[in-house]
């Protein structure tokens, strides 16, 4: 990205030499990404990130659909899908919510009860950002293909891509969202893959870039960063996923050994390796975060997008986590070490009893 930020800063749509170079950089990135995702280069629409990609998928398909129309999304979608679908219901498109089980997983059976001939879009994420649970997207997609040909299938793959196997074509997916910063790429860039033949209306107007589907000058360094991150991530995925999963399992085993009343959310489901959602009965998540933060451990309560909201997230509500359970999400990645894991366990072992005492008004 550096040369594109510092020197070759031309507009990729300009016709002069530098512009042509920038345009070539975008095209090369497009081809590289298409190869990793196993799609056609011209089917990729670059966006400002996962949120815009999700909005473009949901609104771009459903907003202009012939009425009556309904959309189906899971009860644990990221806010970029969840709140967008809720907004659609104010525009005359009915929202049907696909429930999840205690582990945060949807079922084909429930989907079959919600979908009808007026369903224009089904949006189910590949992996949940708070729990790490993987959804049976291939089974959902093949059911939809056989039973609901009018319905388009969108998958938010922001958390799942490269962390779990996904064959976009086998799974019958029509639209797929990706964000660079979940792959060690830059923040503020992502993409929506739109299968050829799927009709999407733009959210923005004003230019011919990206076939008018996402007008505006392309973020050339960001797009090149996204391509590099995806390519590198794809090369490393086998080794990284196996190592991170081992660390995650060791982390959870050790927390359960030292704090046996901890609940590991989604434990019985298939999960991406790098997310561990832990509930601690009798603790307030925010207070717990401060305590472990003081020991140098960084975790999250809920999703970063809603980090300032006090109430329990819709995801934790959907899987039935009691409101007096403080829930923290721990993320593990390429650079996480065994020492990090044991430092986090030690911090929790100290913090959890202290926070419980505080909650009971004891010093
Ligand atoms: N979808 C999921 C599942 C996410 O986890 C996130 C971000 O955390 C997003 C969408 C939004 O992506 P971005 O931050 O690139 O807008």
Tab-separated table of C-alpha atoms and ligand atoms in Angstrom:
chain	number	residue	atom	x	y	z
A	1	UNK	CA	0.000	0.000	0.000
A	2	UNK	CA	2.826	2.391	0.827
A	3	UNK	CA	3.845	3.447	-2.705
A	4	UNK	CA	0.196	4.058	-3.550
A	5	UNK	CA	-0.292	6.246	-0.493
A	6	UNK	CA	2.926	8.190	-0.809
A	7	UNK	CA	3.688	8.592	-4.488
A	8	UNK	CA	1.327	6.997	-6.974
A	9	UNK	CA	-1.772	8.745	-5.676
A	10	UNK	CA	-3.560	9.208	-9.007
A	11	UNK	CA	-7.277	8.613	-9.525
A	12	UNK	CA	-7.846	5.135	-10.967
A	13	UNK	CA	-10.371	6.582	-13.433
A	14	UNK	CA	-7.986	9.260	-14.837
A	15	UNK	CA	-6.785	8.752	-18.375
A	16	UNK	CA	-3.220	9.997	-17.860
A	17	UNK	CA	-0.333	7.621	-17.252
A	18	UNK	CA	-0.457	7.726	-13.459
A	19	UNK	CA	-4.192	7.168	-13.526
A	20	UNK	CA	-3.733	4.175	-15.787
A	21	UNK	CA	-1.200	2.762	-13.295
A	22	UNK	CA	-3.654	3.217	-10.445
A	23	UNK	CA	-6.420	1.616	-12.514
A	24	UNK	CA	-4.098	-1.302	-13.234
A	25	UNK	CA	-3.375	-1.727	-9.511
A	26	UNK	CA	-7.134	-1.976	-8.836
A	27	UNK	CA	-7.593	-4.440	-11.682
A	28	UNK	CA	-4.732	-6.637	-10.457
A	29	UNK	CA	-6.207	-6.594	-6.953
A	30	UNK	CA	-9.604	-7.533	-8.391
A	31	UNK	CA	-8.127	-10.524	-10.229
A	32	UNK	CA	-6.154	-11.675	-7.176
A	33	UNK	CA	-9.236	-11.493	-4.927
A	34	UNK	CA	-11.392	-13.266	-7.506
A	35	UNK	CA	-8.874	-16.096	-7.557
A	36	UNK	CA	-8.943	-16.525	-3.764
A	37	UNK	CA	-12.752	-16.427	-3.631
A	38	UNK	CA	-13.145	-18.496	-6.810
A	39	UNK	CA	-15.417	-15.939	-8.483
A	40	UNK	CA	-15.221	-13.673	-11.530
A	41	UNK	CA	-13.242	-10.454	-11.172
A	42	UNK	CA	-16.047	-8.299	-12.568
A	43	UNK	CA	-18.461	-9.602	-9.922
A	44	UNK	CA	-16.619	-7.787	-7.108
A	45	UNK	CA	-17.843	-4.414	-5.839
A	46	UNK	CA	-15.395	-2.597	-3.568
A	47	UNK	CA	-16.946	-0.761	-0.647
A	48	UNK	CA	-15.897	1.174	2.444
A	49	UNK	CA	-16.081	-2.041	4.502
A	50	UNK	CA	-18.348	-4.804	5.714
A	51	UNK	CA	-21.106	-2.453	6.861
A	52	UNK	CA	-21.509	-0.894	3.435
A	53	UNK	CA	-21.306	-4.292	1.735
A	54	UNK	CA	-24.102	-5.604	3.985
A	55	UNK	CA	-26.231	-2.506	3.378
A	56	UNK	CA	-25.707	-2.758	-0.363
A	57	UNK	CA	-26.743	-6.414	-0.362
A	58	UNK	CA	-29.862	-5.974	1.766
A	59	UNK	CA	-31.129	-2.652	0.455
A	60	UNK	CA	-29.844	-3.177	-3.070
A	61	UNK	CA	-31.903	-6.349	-3.447
A	62	UNK	CA	-34.955	-5.740	-1.283
A	63	UNK	CA	-35.730	-2.023	-1.273
A	64	UNK	CA	-37.007	-1.901	-4.834
A	65	UNK	CA	-38.563	-5.350	-4.910
A	66	UNK	CA	-42.130	-5.734	-6.077
A	67	UNK	CA	-44.534	-5.720	-3.098
A	68	UNK	CA	-45.684	-7.713	-1.265
A	69	UNK	CA	-42.177	-8.766	-0.299
A	70	UNK	CA	-40.448	-10.086	2.759
A	71	UNK	CA	-36.856	-10.627	3.878
A	72	UNK	CA	-35.575	-13.272	6.275
A	73	UNK	CA	-32.511	-12.767	8.465
A	74	UNK	CA	-31.166	-14.676	11.444
A	75	UNK	CA	-31.732	-13.365	14.967
A	76	UNK	CA	-27.986	-12.940	15.472
A	77	UNK	CA	-26.939	-10.981	12.377
A	78	UNK	CA	-24.421	-8.190	12.767
A	79	UNK	CA	-26.070	-4.786	13.155
A	80	UNK	CA	-25.121	-3.950	9.562
A	81	UNK	CA	-27.668	-6.550	8.437
A	82	UNK	CA	-29.949	-6.618	11.480
A	83	UNK	CA	-30.680	-2.894	11.660
A	84	UNK	CA	-30.829	-2.557	7.876
A	85	UNK	CA	-33.485	-5.285	7.698
A	86	UNK	CA	-35.398	-3.592	10.492
A	87	UNK	CA	-35.279	-0.343	8.541
A	88	UNK	CA	-36.703	-2.146	5.515
A	89	UNK	CA	-39.776	-3.105	7.491
A	90	UNK	CA	-40.563	0.628	7.686
A	91	UNK	CA	-40.468	0.696	3.890
A	92	UNK	CA	-43.148	-1.943	3.496
A	93	UNK	CA	-40.920	-5.010	3.310
A	94	UNK	CA	-41.838	-7.488	6.019
A	95	UNK	CA	-39.000	-8.769	8.199
A	96	UNK	CA	-39.079	-12.410	9.305
A	97	UNK	CA	-36.548	-13.402	11.926
A	98	UNK	CA	-34.933	-16.817	11.731
A	99	UNK	CA	-34.467	-18.101	15.316
A	100	UNK	CA	-31.287	-19.702	16.651
A	101	UNK	CA	-30.808	-22.516	19.146
A	102	UNK	CA	-28.957	-22.153	22.463
A	103	UNK	CA	-25.649	-22.369	20.629
A	104	UNK	CA	-26.538	-19.632	18.172
A	105	UNK	CA	-27.213	-21.822	15.137
A	106	UNK	CA	-30.151	-21.602	12.694
A	107	UNK	CA	-31.826	-24.597	11.046
A	108	UNK	CA	-33.074	-25.431	7.559
A	109	UNK	CA	-36.337	-26.557	9.115
A	110	UNK	CA	-37.008	-23.124	10.624
A	111	UNK	CA	-35.994	-21.468	7.357
A	112	UNK	CA	-38.481	-23.613	5.455
A	113	UNK	CA	-41.261	-22.365	7.738
A	114	UNK	CA	-40.468	-18.683	7.086
A	115	UNK	CA	-39.752	-18.562	3.364
A	116	UNK	CA	-42.577	-18.229	0.837
A	117	UNK	CA	-43.073	-17.004	-2.720
A	118	UNK	CA	-42.812	-13.373	-1.527
A	119	UNK	CA	-39.378	-13.816	0.055
A	120	UNK	CA	-36.880	-11.723	-1.912
A	121	UNK	CA	-33.832	-12.039	0.317
A	122	UNK	CA	-32.450	-14.381	2.956
A	123	UNK	CA	-29.442	-13.093	4.884
A	124	UNK	CA	-27.531	-15.440	7.192
A	125	UNK	CA	-23.976	-14.837	8.318
A	126	UNK	CA	-21.236	-17.442	7.886
A	127	UNK	CA	-19.817	-16.988	11.416
A	128	UNK	CA	-21.213	-14.904	14.223
A	129	UNK	CA	-18.974	-12.095	15.445
A	130	UNK	CA	-19.877	-12.423	19.136
A	131	UNK	CA	-20.001	-16.208	19.480
A	132	UNK	CA	-17.912	-17.537	16.612
A	133	UNK	CA	-20.623	-20.093	15.746
A	134	UNK	CA	-20.802	-21.178	12.120
A	135	UNK	CA	-24.121	-21.386	10.313
A	136	UNK	CA	-25.041	-24.260	7.982
A	137	UNK	CA	-24.923	-21.940	4.956
A	138	UNK	CA	-24.422	-24.725	2.411
A	139	UNK	CA	-27.556	-26.545	3.629
A	140	UNK	CA	-29.561	-23.295	3.745
A	141	UNK	CA	-28.413	-22.370	0.244
A	142	UNK	CA	-29.274	-25.694	-1.316
A	143	UNK	CA	-32.714	-25.669	0.311
A	144	UNK	CA	-33.320	-22.162	-1.046
A	145	UNK	CA	-32.173	-23.080	-4.535
A	146	UNK	CA	-34.588	-25.996	-4.643
A	147	UNK	CA	-37.556	-24.337	-2.944
A	148	UNK	CA	-37.413	-20.551	-3.285
A	149	UNK	CA	-35.913	-19.490	-6.599
A	150	UNK	CA	-37.099	-15.869	-6.172
A	151	UNK	CA	-35.169	-15.443	-2.925
A	152	UNK	CA	-31.606	-14.148	-3.144
A	153	UNK	CA	-29.160	-15.559	-0.592
A	154	UNK	CA	-26.769	-13.134	1.116
A	155	UNK	CA	-23.995	-14.319	3.413
A	156	UNK	CA	-22.055	-11.915	5.630
A	157	UNK	CA	-18.672	-13.655	5.564
A	158	UNK	CA	-16.813	-10.885	7.419
A	159	UNK	CA	-15.900	-13.192	10.323
A	160	UNK	CA	-15.909	-16.503	8.558
A	161	UNK	CA	-13.930	-16.052	5.364
A	162	UNK	CA	-10.641	-18.005	5.434
A	163	UNK	CA	-11.463	-19.213	8.944
A	164	UNK	CA	-13.865	-21.924	7.846
A	165	UNK	CA	-14.330	-23.712	4.527
A	166	UNK	CA	-16.919	-22.190	2.198
A	167	UNK	CA	-17.670	-23.070	-1.397
A	168	UNK	CA	-19.652	-20.073	-2.618
A	169	UNK	CA	-21.015	-21.966	-5.624
A	170	UNK	CA	-21.966	-25.203	-3.872
A	171	UNK	CA	-23.654	-23.187	-1.159
A	172	UNK	CA	-25.812	-21.388	-3.725
A	173	UNK	CA	-24.805	-17.966	-2.425
A	174	UNK	CA	-25.774	-14.889	-4.478
A	175	UNK	CA	-24.107	-12.113	-2.470
A	176	UNK	CA	-21.159	-12.243	-0.056
A	177	UNK	CA	-19.726	-9.519	2.208
A	178	UNK	CA	-16.038	-9.298	3.163
A	179	UNK	CA	-14.132	-6.724	5.218
A	180	UNK	CA	-10.355	-6.208	5.009
A	181	UNK	CA	-9.668	-5.372	8.636
A	182	UNK	CA	-10.820	-8.771	9.853
A	183	UNK	CA	-8.071	-10.274	7.708
A	184	UNK	CA	-5.182	-8.086	8.893
A	185	UNK	CA	-5.865	-5.691	6.017
A	186	UNK	CA	-6.591	-1.960	6.287
A	187	UNK	CA	-9.664	-0.524	7.958
A	188	UNK	CA	-12.317	1.139	5.844
A	189	UNK	CA	-12.336	-1.169	2.821
A	190	UNK	CA	-14.296	-4.281	1.939
A	191	UNK	CA	-16.276	-5.812	-0.856
A	192	UNK	CA	-19.564	-7.268	-1.889
A	193	UNK	CA	-19.448	-10.155	-4.322
A	194	UNK	CA	-22.558	-10.164	-6.500
A	195	UNK	CA	-23.160	-13.264	-8.601
A	196	UNK	CA	-23.602	-12.429	-12.307
A	197	UNK	CA	-27.261	-12.059	-13.132
A	198	UNK	CA	-28.284	-10.974	-9.613
A	199	UNK	CA	-29.869	-7.554	-9.791
A	200	UNK	CA	-28.690	-5.046	-7.182
A	201	UNK	CA	-29.558	-1.344	-7.129
A	202	UNK	CA	-26.841	1.049	-5.935
A	203	UNK	CA	-27.032	2.912	-2.624
A	204	UNK	CA	-25.013	5.845	-3.969
A	205	UNK	CA	-25.335	7.779	-7.207
A	206	UNK	CA	-22.928	10.040	-9.037
A	207	UNK	CA	-20.442	8.216	-11.241
A	208	UNK	CA	-19.734	5.284	-13.504
A	209	UNK	CA	-17.090	3.644	-11.339
A	210	UNK	CA	-17.665	-0.048	-10.650
A	211	UNK	CA	-20.403	-0.149	-13.296
A	212	UNK	CA	-22.378	2.489	-11.406
A	213	UNK	CA	-23.057	-0.021	-8.634
A	214	UNK	CA	-20.720	1.772	-6.293
A	215	UNK	CA	-19.815	5.140	-7.769
A	216	UNK	CA	-17.020	7.271	-6.283
A	217	UNK	CA	-13.250	7.323	-6.682
A	218	UNK	CA	-11.830	3.945	-5.713
A	219	UNK	CA	-9.767	3.606	-2.536
A	220	UNK	CA	-6.749	2.312	-4.467
A	221	UNK	CA	-4.358	1.643	-1.543
A	222	UNK	CA	-7.187	0.083	0.471
A	223	UNK	CA	-8.207	-2.233	-2.357
A	224	UNK	CA	-4.597	-3.310	-2.900
A	225	UNK	CA	-4.304	-3.878	0.873
A	226	UNK	CA	-7.458	-5.987	0.856
A	227	UNK	CA	-6.115	-8.145	-1.981
A	228	UNK	CA	-2.761	-8.631	-0.263
A	229	UNK	CA	-4.434	-9.496	3.052
A	230	UNK	CA	-6.715	-12.048	1.402
A	231	UNK	CA	-3.923	-13.647	-0.579
A	232	UNK	CA	-1.632	-13.870	2.442
A	233	UNK	CA	-4.472	-15.089	4.645
A	234	UNK	CA	-5.328	-17.805	2.153
A	235	UNK	CA	-1.737	-19.025	2.060
A	236	UNK	CA	-1.502	-19.174	5.866
A	237	UNK	CA	-5.004	-20.336	6.747
A	238	UNK	CA	-4.396	-24.052	7.351
A	239	UNK	CA	-1.549	-23.543	9.764
A	240	UNK	CA	-3.022	-20.465	11.487
A	241	UNK	CA	-6.493	-21.937	11.988
A	242	UNK	CA	-5.114	-25.142	13.501
A	243	UNK	CA	-2.818	-23.266	15.881
A	244	UNK	CA	-5.462	-20.727	16.936
A	245	UNK	CA	-8.013	-23.469	17.548
A	246	UNK	CA	-5.585	-25.309	19.818
A	247	UNK	CA	-4.958	-22.114	21.770
A	248	UNK	CA	-8.680	-21.344	22.021
A	249	UNK	CA	-9.423	-24.827	23.326
A	250	UNK	CA	-6.581	-24.596	25.854
A	251	UNK	CA	-7.873	-21.194	26.976
A	252	UNK	CA	-11.417	-22.437	27.527
A	253	UNK	CA	-10.317	-25.651	29.245
A	254	UNK	CA	-8.133	-23.708	31.649
A	255	UNK	CA	-10.809	-21.070	32.410
A	256	UNK	CA	-13.336	-23.839	33.119
A	257	UNK	CA	-10.856	-25.623	35.370
A	258	UNK	CA	-10.184	-22.528	37.450
A	259	UNK	CA	-13.658	-20.926	37.265
A	260	UNK	CA	-15.997	-23.920	36.832
A	261	UNK	CA	-19.240	-21.936	36.726
A	262	UNK	CA	-18.150	-20.133	33.542
A	263	UNK	CA	-20.363	-20.748	30.516
A	264	UNK	CA	-18.684	-21.103	27.120
A	265	UNK	CA	-21.303	-19.811	24.698
A	266	UNK	CA	-21.769	-21.818	21.519
A	267	UNK	CA	-19.448	-24.550	22.767
A	268	UNK	CA	-21.520	-27.391	21.324
A	269	UNK	CA	-21.579	-25.786	17.856
A	270	UNK	CA	-18.921	-25.724	15.161
A	271	UNK	CA	-17.089	-22.410	15.594
A	272	UNK	CA	-14.398	-20.352	13.913
A	273	UNK	CA	-11.147	-20.850	15.822
A	274	UNK	CA	-10.451	-17.309	16.990
A	275	UNK	CA	-13.521	-16.327	19.042
A	276	UNK	CA	-14.323	-17.375	22.582
A	277	UNK	CA	-17.464	-16.029	24.259
A	278	UNK	CA	-17.491	-16.559	28.009
A	279	UNK	CA	-20.294	-15.756	30.469
A	280	UNK	CA	-19.518	-15.246	34.147
A	281	UNK	CA	-22.552	-15.520	36.443
A	282	UNK	CA	-22.873	-12.672	38.938
A	283	UNK	CA	-20.471	-10.332	37.119
A	284	UNK	CA	-20.944	-7.118	35.173
A	285	UNK	CA	-19.114	-7.345	31.859
A	286	UNK	CA	-17.880	-3.740	31.864
A	287	UNK	CA	-16.425	-3.996	35.385
A	288	UNK	CA	-14.750	-7.274	34.450
A	289	UNK	CA	-13.280	-5.630	31.340
A	290	UNK	CA	-11.734	-2.883	33.474
A	291	UNK	CA	-10.227	-5.393	35.882
A	292	UNK	CA	-8.608	-7.564	33.227
A	293	UNK	CA	-7.660	-4.441	31.245
A	294	UNK	CA	-5.592	-3.361	34.237
A	295	UNK	CA	-3.677	-6.655	33.844
A	296	UNK	CA	-3.020	-5.873	30.182
A	297	UNK	CA	-5.714	-8.142	28.737
A	298	UNK	CA	-7.884	-6.667	25.971
A	299	UNK	CA	-11.308	-8.238	25.405
A	300	UNK	CA	-14.752	-7.037	24.357
A	301	UNK	CA	-18.275	-7.085	25.676
A	302	UNK	CA	-20.637	-7.558	22.738
A	303	UNK	CA	-19.544	-6.172	19.375
A	304	UNK	CA	-17.188	-3.213	18.946
A	305	UNK	CA	-19.862	-1.374	16.941
A	306	UNK	CA	-22.075	-1.238	20.023
A	307	UNK	CA	-19.376	-1.139	22.674
A	308	UNK	CA	-20.975	1.873	24.324
A	309	UNK	CA	-24.429	0.352	24.683
A	310	UNK	CA	-25.248	-0.817	28.169
A	311	UNK	CA	-27.954	-3.399	27.487
A	312	UNK	CA	-27.260	-7.017	26.557
A	313	UNK	CA	-26.737	-7.509	22.815
A	314	UNK	CA	-29.508	-8.999	20.655
A	315	UNK	CA	-27.168	-11.952	20.018
A	316	UNK	CA	-26.814	-12.858	23.705
A	317	UNK	CA	-30.548	-12.347	24.182
A	318	UNK	CA	-31.272	-14.648	21.235
A	319	UNK	CA	-29.314	-17.530	22.782
A	320	UNK	CA	-30.860	-16.921	26.191
A	321	UNK	CA	-27.857	-15.707	28.217
A	322	UNK	CA	-29.271	-14.559	31.597
A	323	UNK	CA	-28.948	-10.802	32.124
A	324	UNK	CA	-26.876	-11.254	35.307
A	325	UNK	CA	-24.175	-13.122	33.395
A	326	UNK	CA	-21.362	-10.804	32.348
A	327	UNK	CA	-20.232	-11.920	28.897
A	328	UNK	CA	-16.847	-11.223	27.369
A	329	UNK	CA	-15.586	-12.016	23.908
A	330	UNK	CA	-11.949	-12.991	23.596
A	331	UNK	CA	-10.356	-12.885	20.162
A	332	UNK	CA	-7.316	-14.905	19.230
A	333	UNK	CA	-5.302	-14.477	16.084
A	334	UNK	CA	-2.052	-15.035	14.261
A	335	UNK	CA	0.050	-13.294	16.864
A	336	UNK	CA	-1.583	-14.841	19.960
A	337	UNK	CA	0.819	-16.933	22.020
A	338	UNK	CA	0.500	-19.502	24.772
A	339	UNK	CA	1.806	-16.889	27.226
A	340	UNK	CA	-1.049	-14.566	26.200
A	341	UNK	CA	-3.512	-17.329	26.944
A	342	UNK	CA	-2.136	-18.019	30.400
A	343	UNK	CA	-1.951	-14.289	31.177
A	344	UNK	CA	-5.636	-13.958	30.241
A	345	UNK	CA	-6.592	-16.968	32.374
A	346	UNK	CA	-4.641	-15.595	35.343
A	347	UNK	CA	-6.279	-12.164	34.942
A	348	UNK	CA	-9.734	-13.750	34.902
A	349	UNK	CA	-8.986	-15.938	37.903
A	350	UNK	CA	-8.142	-12.792	39.849
A	351	UNK	CA	-10.849	-10.521	38.426
A	352	UNK	CA	-13.969	-12.719	38.493
A	353	UNK	CA	-14.096	-13.326	42.308
A	354	UNK	CA	-13.193	-9.651	42.917
A	355	UNK	CA	-15.999	-8.411	40.662
A	356	UNK	CA	-18.471	-10.793	42.325
A	357	UNK	CA	-17.481	-9.475	45.756
A	358	UNK	CA	-17.966	-5.918	44.496
A	359	UNK	CA	-21.404	-6.857	43.143
A	360	UNK	CA	-22.382	-8.171	46.587
A	361	UNK	CA	-21.156	-4.931	48.178
A	362	UNK	CA	-18.204	-6.682	49.840
A	363	UNK	CA	-14.735	-5.135	49.731
B	1	LIG	N1	-20.348	-8.084	9.736
B	1	LIG	C1	-19.723	-8.720	10.731
B	1	LIG	C2	-20.057	-10.148	11.027
B	1	LIG	C3	-18.750	-8.036	11.497
B	1	LIG	O1	-18.136	-8.670	12.496
B	1	LIG	C4	-18.453	-6.690	11.176
B	1	LIG	C5	-17.473	-5.926	11.950
B	1	LIG	O2	-17.124	-6.240	13.049
B	1	LIG	C6	-19.137	-6.079	10.104
B	1	LIG	C7	-20.069	-6.812	9.410
B	1	LIG	C8	-18.872	-4.671	9.720
B	1	LIG	O3	-17.671	-4.562	9.021
B	1	LIG	P1	-16.892	-3.175	8.955
B	1	LIG	O4	-16.345	-2.929	10.329
B	1	LIG	O5	-15.830	-3.392	7.932
B	1	LIG	O6	-17.862	-2.132	8.541
